[in-house]
Amino acid sequence: MSFNRGIGSVKYMEKRTPKNPKYQYVKTKLDTGCSLTNYLDDIRRNYKYRKDEIFKRLGVSTFAQMILQVASVSELNDIEDDIDSHRPEDCLSLASDADSACHSDRSYAEHTGEMCHSARSTLLSVISGVGELSREEKISEPKLPDAPKQTDGPYPDCPYLLLDVRDRDHYDRCHIISAHSFPITMLSRTMDSYTKEVREYRNVAGRIVILYDDDERIASQAATSMCQRGFENLFILSGGLKVLYKKFPEGMTTGPVPTSCLASPASLRARKSSVPQQQQQIQAAEERWRFTSDELSKIQEELEEMLIPSRLSSRMSTISTQSRASSAGSRLSSSTAGRVQSSRPWK
């Protein structure tokens, strides 16, 4: 039997499946995972990079991490302030102060023969039944409790200023929590082009200004104009509201998300069916400056889901590489041992 003989016929390898015109417009939806092709397609669909960009970019995941850090630091500062305001005085120091006051009163009375009418001595004499409290002496008024802290305002010493450069109507319908309305038409003014918050954050060390819109079209124009006017700490949110809602569907925004930011028509139909039409017309975005604990937990969960798959894939690739190396080493050792045994002479 000849070893050069092929298995089967070549014509079967050249045969192609006939195309059905009924399904010629149907495209595959197979997700091949993290690949260069999918990465480039995602950038082409959701981002608008240009070679002549003079502004900086901030990723959505980095922005989420910044929100979590700012909220945690603000919460810790509030807890420390509450502890300091309600901290009781040291009992030992009070006792020592009382003893020293009584001793000084007694020594003064012995030398001068007069009674020292201090607030402490008079109060002790009244309690013990000796003498009465003088009405002429002024009694210290009790201190009023401090005013409650403002918890619905912006975070104190917030390192970022988030600006929504869309129209005011779009801002009122939906926006990112803690964002300020700053329409791009403000830049066309000859006087008072910037608000008070923008002036406070402009080119300040340790602070940045972030612009965003639906899909980077308006934000890139506003960022270019502001950078040309001298802004050096300016960023735009990469992908805008569209990518933000895609990666963080809950916890980031307030109000119904625009239809242009939804992923697909299927999700749009599901959203319309879940919310009645009358509520969609009436519902508007709340102007809030802080995230709730539930919203922060949702952001944390989504952020972990974004970071964990990459770690697992790297671990799996490392494990597969190690298993292949170990299997190759075992094969090499077994083949070497067989050669050694075959080379040994027969006894």
C-alpha positions in Angstrom: 0.0 0.0 0.0 1.4 3.4 -1.0 1.7 6.1 1.6 1.5 8.9 -1.1 -2.1 8.1 -1.7 -4.4 11.0 -0.6 -7.5 10.5 1.6 -10.6 11.4 -0.3 -11.0 13.6 -3.4 -9.9 17.2 -3.9 -13.2 18.2 -5.3 -14.9 17.8 -1.9 -12.5 20.4 -0.4 -13.4 22.9 -3.2 -17.1 22.5 -2.7 -19.0 25.5 -1.4 -22.4 25.7 0.3 -24.9 27.4 -2.0 -26.1 30.8 -0.9 -29.8 31.3 -0.2 -31.0 34.8 -1.3 -33.5 34.7 1.5 -30.8 35.0 4.1 -28.2 37.1 2.2 -28.7 40.1 4.5 -28.4 38.1 7.8 -25.1 38.7 9.6 -23.4 36.7 12.2 -23.7 37.7 15.9 -20.9 35.6 17.2 -18.8 37.3 19.8 -15.2 36.2 19.5 -14.2 37.9 22.7 -11.4 40.4 23.2 -9.7 40.7 19.8 -8.1 43.4 17.8 -11.0 43.4 15.3 -13.6 43.9 18.0 -11.5 46.5 19.7 -11.2 48.6 16.5 -14.9 48.2 15.7 -15.8 49.4 19.2 -13.6 52.5 18.8 -14.9 53.2 15.3 -18.5 53.1 16.5 -18.4 54.8 19.9 -15.4 57.2 19.8 -14.4 60.0 17.4 -10.6 60.2 17.7 -8.8 62.9 15.6 -5.2 63.4 14.9 -5.3 67.1 15.7 -6.8 66.9 19.1 -5.5 69.5 21.6 -7.5 68.3 24.5 -7.2 65.3 26.8 -9.5 62.3 27.3 -10.8 60.6 30.4 -12.1 57.0 30.2 -15.4 56.0 31.6 -13.9 53.5 34.0 -11.4 56.1 35.3 -14.2 58.5 35.9 -16.2 55.9 37.8 -13.2 55.2 40.0 -12.8 58.9 40.7 -16.5 59.1 41.8 -16.0 56.2 44.2 -12.9 57.8 45.7 -14.4 61.2 46.1 -17.5 59.8 47.7 -15.5 57.6 50.1 -13.2 60.5 51.2 -16.2 62.8 51.7 -17.9 60.2 53.9 -14.8 59.7 56.0 -14.5 63.5 56.5 -18.1 63.8 57.5 -17.7 61.0 60.1 -14.5 62.6 61.5 -16.3 66.0 61.8 -19.2 64.4 63.6 -16.9 62.6 66.0 -15.0 65.8 66.8 -18.2 67.8 67.3 -19.8 65.2 69.7 -16.6 64.2 71.5 -17.2 64.4 75.3 -14.7 66.2 77.5 -12.2 64.3 79.5 -13.5 63.6 83.0 -10.1 63.6 84.5 -9.4 67.1 83.2 -12.7 68.3 84.5 -12.0 66.9 87.9 -8.5 68.4 88.0 -9.8 71.8 86.9 -12.5 71.7 89.6 -9.9 70.7 92.3 -7.6 73.5 91.3 -10.5 76.0 91.3 -11.6 75.0 94.7 -8.0 75.1 96.1 -7.5 78.6 94.6 -10.8 79.8 96.1 -9.9 78.5 99.6 -6.4 80.0 99.6 -7.8 83.3 98.4 -10.4 83.3 101.1 -7.9 82.4 103.9 -5.5 85.3 102.9 -8.0 88.0 102.2 -10.9 86.9 104.4 -13.3 87.4 101.6 -15.2 84.9 99.6 -14.3 84.5 95.9 -17.5 84.4 94.0 -16.5 82.4 91.0 -19.1 80.6 88.9 -17.8 77.2 90.1 -17.6 78.1 93.8 -21.0 79.8 93.8 -22.7 76.8 92.1 -21.0 74.4 94.6 -22.2 76.6 97.6 -25.8 76.6 96.3 -25.8 72.9 95.8 -24.4 72.3 99.2 -27.0 74.7 100.8 -24.5 77.5 101.8 -25.5 80.9 100.4 -27.6 81.6 97.3 -26.8 82.2 93.7 -26.4 85.9 93.1 -28.7 87.3 90.5 -26.3 90.1 89.6 -23.8 87.7 88.3 -24.2 86.8 84.6 -24.8 83.2 83.9 -23.1 81.9 80.8 -25.7 81.1 78.1 -25.7 77.5 76.8 -24.2 77.1 73.4 -26.6 76.4 70.5 -26.1 73.2 68.5 -24.3 73.6 65.3 -26.3 73.9 62.1 -26.8 70.7 60.2 -24.4 70.1 57.4 -25.5 70.4 53.9 -25.6 66.9 52.4 -27.4 67.7 49.1 -24.8 70.1 47.8 -21.6 69.3 45.8 -18.8 67.4 47.5 -16.5 69.7 49.4 -13.1 70.2 47.7 -14.2 68.0 44.7 -11.3 67.5 42.4 -13.4 67.5 39.2 -16.0 69.8 37.6 -18.4 68.0 35.3 -20.0 70.1 32.6 -22.8 69.1 30.3 -22.3 71.1 27.0 -25.7 70.1 25.5 -28.7 72.3 25.4 -30.6 73.1 28.7 -33.6 71.0 27.5 -31.5 67.9 27.1 -29.8 68.5 30.5 -33.2 68.8 32.2 -34.3 65.5 30.6 -31.3 63.4 31.5 -27.7 64.1 32.7 -25.0 62.6 34.8 -25.3 63.1 38.6 -23.2 66.0 39.9 -23.0 67.6 36.4 -23.5 71.3 35.8 -25.3 72.7 32.7 -22.9 74.6 30.5 -24.3 74.8 26.9 -21.8 75.3 24.1 -23.6 78.6 23.2 -22.0 80.1 26.3 -18.7 80.2 24.5 -20.0 82.5 21.8 -20.7 85.3 24.3 -18.4 88.3 24.4 -19.0 88.9 28.1 -19.3 86.3 30.9 -18.6 83.3 28.8 -17.7 81.2 31.9 -19.7 80.5 35.1 -18.4 81.0 38.6 -17.6 77.3 38.9 -15.6 77.2 35.7 -13.5 80.2 36.9 -12.8 78.5 40.2 -11.5 75.3 38.5 -9.6 76.9 35.6 -5.9 75.8 35.6 -6.0 75.1 39.3 -3.5 72.5 40.5 -5.2 69.3 41.6 -8.5 70.0 39.8 -9.8 69.2 36.4 -12.7 70.2 34.2 -14.6 67.4 32.3 -16.9 68.0 29.3 -19.4 65.5 28.0 -22.3 65.2 25.6 -24.1 62.3 23.9 -21.4 61.1 21.5 -18.4 63.5 21.6 -19.6 65.7 18.7 -20.4 68.8 20.7 -17.9 68.1 23.5 -14.9 68.0 21.1 -15.8 71.4 19.7 -16.3 72.9 23.1 -13.0 71.4 24.4 -11.1 72.6 21.3 -12.4 76.2 21.8 -11.7 76.2 25.5 -8.2 74.8 25.1 -7.4 77.5 22.5 -8.5 80.1 25.1 -5.9 78.9 27.7 -7.5 75.9 29.5 -4.8 73.4 30.4 -6.7 71.1 32.8 -9.5 70.2 30.4 -10.7 66.7 29.6 -13.6 65.2 27.7 -15.4 62.1 28.7 -14.5 59.5 26.1 -17.6 58.1 24.4 -19.9 60.5 26.1 -23.3 59.6 27.6 -23.6 56.7 25.1 -20.6 54.7 26.3 -21.3 55.7 29.9 -24.8 54.2 29.8 -23.5 51.1 27.9 -21.0 50.3 30.7 -22.9 51.7 33.7 -26.6 51.3 32.9 -27.5 52.1 36.6 -26.3 54.5 39.2 -24.7 57.1 37.0 -27.5 59.1 35.4 -30.7 60.7 36.4 -33.7 60.8 34.1 -34.6 58.7 31.0 -31.6 58.2 28.8 -31.9 59.6 25.2 -32.8 57.2 22.5 -29.5 58.0 20.6 -27.5 56.6 23.6 -29.3 53.2 23.7 -27.4 50.2 22.4 -30.0 48.7 20.0 -33.6 49.1 19.0 -34.4 46.0 21.0 -33.4 47.7 24.2 -35.3 50.8 23.2 -38.5 48.7 22.7 -38.0 47.0 26.1 -37.5 50.4 27.8 -40.6 51.8 26.2 -42.7 48.8 27.2 -41.5 48.9 30.8 -42.3 52.7 31.3 -45.7 54.1 30.4 -45.8 56.8 27.8 -47.4 59.4 30.1 -44.7 58.9 32.7 -42.0 59.3 30.0 -43.4 62.7 29.1 -43.8 63.9 32.7 -40.6 62.4 34.2 -37.6 64.7 34.3 -34.1 64.5 35.6 -33.4 65.5 39.2 -30.7 68.1 39.8 -28.6 66.2 42.3 -24.9 66.7 43.2 -24.2 63.6 45.2 -24.6 59.8 44.7 -26.6 57.7 47.1 -25.2 54.6 48.7 -27.2 52.3 46.4 -25.9 54.1 43.3 -22.3 53.8 44.5 -22.7 50.1 45.1 -24.1 49.6 41.6 -21.2 51.5 40.2 -18.8 49.4 42.2 -20.4 46.2 40.9 -20.3 47.3 37.3 -16.7 48.4 37.7 -15.7 45.0 39.1 -17.5 43.2 36.3 -15.5 45.2 33.8 -12.1 44.5 35.5 -12.6 40.8 36.6 -13.0 39.2 33.1 -9.7 40.5 31.9 -8.0 39.1 35.0 -9.7 35.8 34.6 -8.7 35.6 30.9 -5.1 36.4 31.8 -5.1 33.8 34.5 -6.6 31.2 32.2 -4.0 32.0 29.5 -1.3 31.7 32.1 -2.7 28.4 33.4 -3.0 27.0 29.8 0.6 28.1 29.0 1.9 26.4 32.2 -0.1 23.2 31.4 1.3 23.1 27.9 4.8 23.7 29.2 4.4 20.9 31.8 2.9 18.5 29.3 5.7 19.2 26.9 8.3 18.7 29.6 6.7 15.4 30.7 6.8 14.2 27.0 10.4 15.3 26.7 11.4 13.5 29.9 9.5 10.3 28.9 11.1 10.3 25.5 14.6 10.9 27.0 14.0 8.1 29.5 13.0 5.7 26.7 16.1 6.5 24.7 18.3 5.9 27.7 16.6 2.6 28.4 16.9 1.5 24.8 20.6 2.5 24.8 21.4 0.3 27.8 23.0 -3.1 27.0 21.2 -6.3 27.7 22.4 -8.2 30.8 
